Amino acid sequence: MKHITAVVAASLALAACGNYSLVSPSRQSVQGRVTVETGIAWNKVNQRTSESTIYSTTGPVETWTVDGEKLDSLVIFAGVADGAPLLTLADKTKSIGVFRGSMSASEVMELVDASLVTAASTAATKTRDLRPAKVGGVDGFRFEIDYALHDDIDRVLSAAGAIHNGKLYLILFQGTSVYYYSKYLPEYERIVASASFS
């Protein structure tokens, strides 16, 4: 029985290899447009998985996770162009929410909220605490969104972003309210503080 369990575990690990690649603790370039400093190892999501919630198949965006996307994920939008969708779903035909370079911080928050509702198939969201912040050395904004998926587990999403040269740079982090969000929030704060436009 132990042998069968080991084989199954090894098979699952091998199957997962194509879905993820290691992001080492160091300064990382995201899409060649923004760099961030990581203090822990992350796993870059290379293709949509059954756990994906906020994952785009196109655009200047990367999704990272430590323990699995349902538990925690970091999504970095590295310069969404004016008129481009924030997210594109897996079938590559349905885009979610178009970004405009003239958007205010509150409009970006509404765009992220609406995109989350559609991508995660949930309407149970609450935006809060919109405030100014420096991101990448320019004036930007921060906010949070409380939400739950169909598993009824409460989650928190933190967002930090700025519109720079007409493009949207946005760093999102989400995790379960119990344990994972608070566990990786200091790492998220390090990443946001280290962000630099290329």
CSV table of C-alpha atoms in Angstrom, one decimal:
chain,number,residue,atom,x,y,z
A,1,MET,CA,0.0,0.0,0.0
A,2,LYS,CA,2.8,2.4,0.9
A,3,HIS,CA,4.4,1.6,-2.5
A,4,ILE,CA,1.2,2.4,-4.4
A,5,THR,CA,0.9,5.7,-2.4
A,6,ALA,CA,4.4,6.7,-3.2
A,7,VAL,CA,3.9,5.9,-6.9
A,8,VAL,CA,0.7,7.9,-7.1
A,9,ALA,CA,2.4,10.8,-5.2
A,10,ALA,CA,5.4,10.7,-7.6
A,11,SER,CA,3.0,10.6,-10.6
A,12,LEU,CA,1.1,13.6,-9.4
A,13,ALA,CA,4.3,15.5,-8.8
A,14,LEU,CA,5.6,14.8,-12.3
A,15,ALA,CA,2.2,15.8,-13.8
A,16,ALA,CA,2.4,19.1,-11.9
A,17,CYS,CA,5.9,19.9,-13.2
A,18,GLY,CA,4.6,21.2,-16.5
A,19,ASN,CA,2.1,23.5,-14.7
A,20,TYR,CA,4.6,25.2,-12.5
A,21,SER,CA,8.2,26.5,-12.6
A,22,LEU,CA,10.3,27.7,-9.6
A,23,VAL,CA,10.6,31.4,-8.8
A,24,SER,CA,13.8,31.6,-6.6
A,25,PRO,CA,14.1,34.1,-3.8
A,26,SER,CA,15.9,37.0,-5.7
A,27,ARG,CA,15.1,40.0,-7.9
A,28,GLN,CA,12.7,38.8,-10.6
A,29,SER,CA,11.7,40.3,-13.9
A,30,VAL,CA,8.0,40.0,-14.8
A,31,GLN,CA,7.4,40.1,-18.5
A,32,GLY,CA,10.5,42.3,-18.9
A,33,ARG,CA,8.5,45.3,-17.7
A,34,VAL,CA,8.7,45.3,-13.9
A,35,THR,CA,11.0,43.8,-11.4
A,36,VAL,CA,10.3,42.7,-7.8
A,37,GLU,CA,12.3,41.2,-5.0
A,38,THR,CA,11.2,37.9,-3.5
A,39,GLY,CA,12.2,36.7,-0.1
A,40,ILE,CA,10.8,33.2,-0.4
A,41,ALA,CA,10.4,30.6,-3.2
A,42,TRP,CA,7.2,30.8,-5.3
A,43,ASN,CA,5.9,28.6,-8.1
A,44,LYS,CA,5.0,30.4,-11.3
A,45,VAL,CA,1.8,29.1,-12.8
A,46,ASN,CA,2.5,28.2,-16.5
A,47,GLN,CA,-1.0,27.2,-17.5
A,48,ARG,CA,-4.5,27.3,-16.0
A,49,THR,CA,-5.1,24.6,-13.5
A,50,SER,CA,-8.2,23.3,-11.7
A,51,GLU,CA,-7.3,25.6,-8.8
A,52,SER,CA,-6.9,28.8,-10.9
A,53,THR,CA,-9.1,31.7,-9.8
A,54,ILE,CA,-7.4,34.8,-11.1
A,55,TYR,CA,-5.4,33.6,-14.1
A,56,SER,CA,-5.2,35.2,-17.6
A,57,THR,CA,-4.2,33.3,-20.7
A,58,THR,CA,-3.0,36.4,-22.4
A,59,GLY,CA,-1.4,39.8,-21.6
A,60,PRO,CA,1.5,41.0,-19.6
A,61,VAL,CA,0.5,39.0,-16.4
A,62,GLU,CA,2.1,36.3,-14.3
A,63,THR,CA,0.5,34.2,-11.5
A,64,TRP,CA,2.6,32.8,-8.7
A,65,THR,CA,1.7,30.6,-5.7
A,66,VAL,CA,3.4,29.0,-2.7
A,67,ASP,CA,0.9,26.4,-1.5
A,68,GLY,CA,-1.7,26.2,-4.3
A,69,GLU,CA,-3.9,28.8,-6.0
A,70,LYS,CA,-6.9,28.1,-3.8
A,71,LEU,CA,-4.9,28.9,-0.7
A,72,ASP,CA,-2.7,31.7,-1.9
A,73,SER,CA,-1.7,33.5,-5.1
A,74,LEU,CA,0.2,36.5,-6.3
A,75,VAL,CA,-0.8,38.1,-9.6
A,76,ILE,CA,1.4,40.7,-11.3
A,77,PHE,CA,0.0,42.8,-14.1
A,78,ALA,CA,3.1,44.3,-15.8
A,79,GLY,CA,1.7,47.1,-17.8
A,80,VAL,CA,-1.8,46.5,-19.1
A,81,ALA,CA,-2.3,48.8,-22.2
A,82,ASP,CA,-5.1,51.3,-22.7
A,83,GLY,CA,-8.0,49.4,-24.2
A,84,ALA,CA,-6.7,46.0,-23.3
A,85,PRO,CA,-8.6,43.5,-21.1
A,86,LEU,CA,-7.5,42.9,-17.6
A,87,LEU,CA,-8.1,39.2,-17.9
A,88,THR,CA,-8.8,36.7,-20.7
A,89,LEU,CA,-10.4,33.4,-19.7
A,90,ALA,CA,-9.2,30.0,-20.6
A,91,ASP,CA,-11.1,29.7,-23.9
A,92,LYS,CA,-9.3,32.8,-25.1
A,93,THR,CA,-12.6,34.2,-26.5
A,94,LYS,CA,-14.0,35.9,-23.4
A,95,SER,CA,-12.2,39.0,-22.1
A,96,ILE,CA,-13.0,40.5,-18.7
A,97,GLY,CA,-13.0,44.2,-18.1
A,98,VAL,CA,-11.2,46.7,-20.3
A,99,PHE,CA,-8.6,49.0,-18.8
A,100,ARG,CA,-8.5,52.7,-19.8
A,101,GLY,CA,-5.5,54.9,-19.1
A,102,SER,CA,-7.8,57.6,-17.9
A,103,MET,CA,-9.3,55.5,-15.1
A,104,SER,CA,-9.3,56.8,-11.5
A,105,ALA,CA,-8.1,54.6,-8.6
A,106,SER,CA,-11.7,53.9,-7.7
A,107,GLU,CA,-12.5,52.8,-11.2
A,108,VAL,CA,-9.5,50.4,-11.2
A,109,MET,CA,-10.8,49.0,-7.9
A,110,GLU,CA,-14.2,48.5,-9.5
A,111,LEU,CA,-12.6,46.8,-12.5
A,112,VAL,CA,-10.6,44.4,-10.3
A,113,ASP,CA,-13.8,43.6,-8.3
A,114,ALA,CA,-15.9,43.0,-11.4
A,115,SER,CA,-13.1,40.8,-12.9
A,116,LEU,CA,-12.8,38.8,-9.7
A,117,VAL,CA,-16.6,38.2,-9.7
A,118,THR,CA,-16.5,36.9,-13.2
A,119,ALA,CA,-13.3,34.9,-13.1
A,120,ALA,CA,-14.1,33.3,-9.7
A,121,SER,CA,-17.8,33.0,-10.3
A,122,THR,CA,-18.7,34.7,-7.1
A,123,ALA,CA,-20.8,37.7,-6.2
A,124,ALA,CA,-19.9,37.8,-2.5
A,125,THR,CA,-17.3,40.6,-2.6
A,126,LYS,CA,-16.7,43.7,-0.6
A,127,THR,CA,-14.2,46.4,-1.6
A,128,ARG,CA,-12.6,48.5,1.2
A,129,ASP,CA,-9.9,50.8,2.3
A,130,LEU,CA,-9.0,52.5,-1.0
A,131,ARG,CA,-6.0,54.7,-0.3
A,132,PRO,CA,-3.1,56.4,-2.0
A,133,ALA,CA,0.3,54.6,-2.0
A,134,LYS,CA,3.6,54.7,-3.8
A,135,VAL,CA,4.2,51.8,-6.2
A,136,GLY,CA,7.3,51.6,-8.3
A,137,GLY,CA,8.2,55.1,-7.1
A,138,VAL,CA,5.1,56.7,-8.6
A,139,ASP,CA,1.8,57.8,-7.1
A,140,GLY,CA,-0.5,54.8,-7.0
A,141,PHE,CA,-3.2,53.2,-4.8
A,142,ARG,CA,-4.0,50.3,-2.5
A,143,PHE,CA,-7.2,48.5,-1.6
A,144,GLU,CA,-8.6,45.2,-0.3
A,145,ILE,CA,-11.4,43.0,-1.4
A,146,ASP,CA,-13.1,40.4,0.9
A,147,TYR,CA,-14.7,37.5,-0.9
A,148,ALA,CA,-15.6,33.8,-0.8
A,149,LEU,CA,-15.7,31.1,-3.4
A,150,HIS,CA,-18.3,28.3,-3.7
A,151,ASP,CA,-16.4,26.4,-1.0
A,152,ASP,CA,-17.6,29.1,1.5
A,153,ILE,CA,-14.1,29.8,2.7
A,154,ASP,CA,-13.5,33.5,3.3
A,155,ARG,CA,-10.6,35.1,1.4
A,156,VAL,CA,-8.9,38.5,1.3
A,157,LEU,CA,-7.4,40.1,-1.8
A,158,SER,CA,-4.9,43.0,-1.4
A,159,ALA,CA,-4.1,45.2,-4.4
A,160,ALA,CA,-1.4,47.7,-5.0
A,161,GLY,CA,-1.0,49.5,-8.3
A,162,ALA,CA,-0.3,52.5,-10.3
A,163,ILE,CA,-0.9,53.9,-13.8
A,164,HIS,CA,2.5,54.7,-15.3
A,165,ASN,CA,2.9,56.0,-18.9
A,166,GLY,CA,-0.7,55.2,-19.6
A,167,LYS,CA,-0.4,51.5,-18.5
A,168,LEU,CA,-1.7,49.7,-15.5
A,169,TYR,CA,0.8,48.0,-13.2
A,170,LEU,CA,-1.0,46.0,-10.5
A,171,ILE,CA,0.2,43.5,-7.9
A,172,LEU,CA,-2.6,41.4,-6.3
A,173,PHE,CA,-2.2,38.9,-3.5
A,174,GLN,CA,-5.1,36.7,-2.3
A,175,GLY,CA,-5.3,34.1,0.4
A,176,THR,CA,-7.7,32.4,2.7
A,177,SER,CA,-8.6,34.6,5.7
A,178,VAL,CA,-7.6,31.8,8.0
A,179,TYR,CA,-3.8,31.3,8.0
A,180,TYR,CA,-2.5,31.8,4.4
A,181,TYR,CA,-3.3,35.5,3.9
A,182,SER,CA,-1.6,36.5,7.1
A,183,LYS,CA,1.2,34.0,6.6
A,184,TYR,CA,2.3,35.5,3.3
A,185,LEU,CA,1.2,39.1,3.7
A,186,PRO,CA,4.7,40.2,4.9
A,187,GLU,CA,6.2,38.7,1.7
A,188,TYR,CA,3.6,40.6,-0.4
A,189,GLU,CA,4.5,43.8,1.4
A,190,ARG,CA,8.2,43.2,0.5
A,191,ILE,CA,7.3,42.6,-3.1
A,192,VAL,CA,5.2,45.7,-3.4
A,193,ALA,CA,7.9,47.8,-1.7
A,194,SER,CA,10.5,46.4,-4.1
A,195,ALA,CA,8.6,47.0,-7.3
A,196,SER,CA,10.5,48.9,-10.0
A,197,PHE,CA,9.4,49.7,-13.6
A,198,SER,CA,11.9,48.4,-16.2
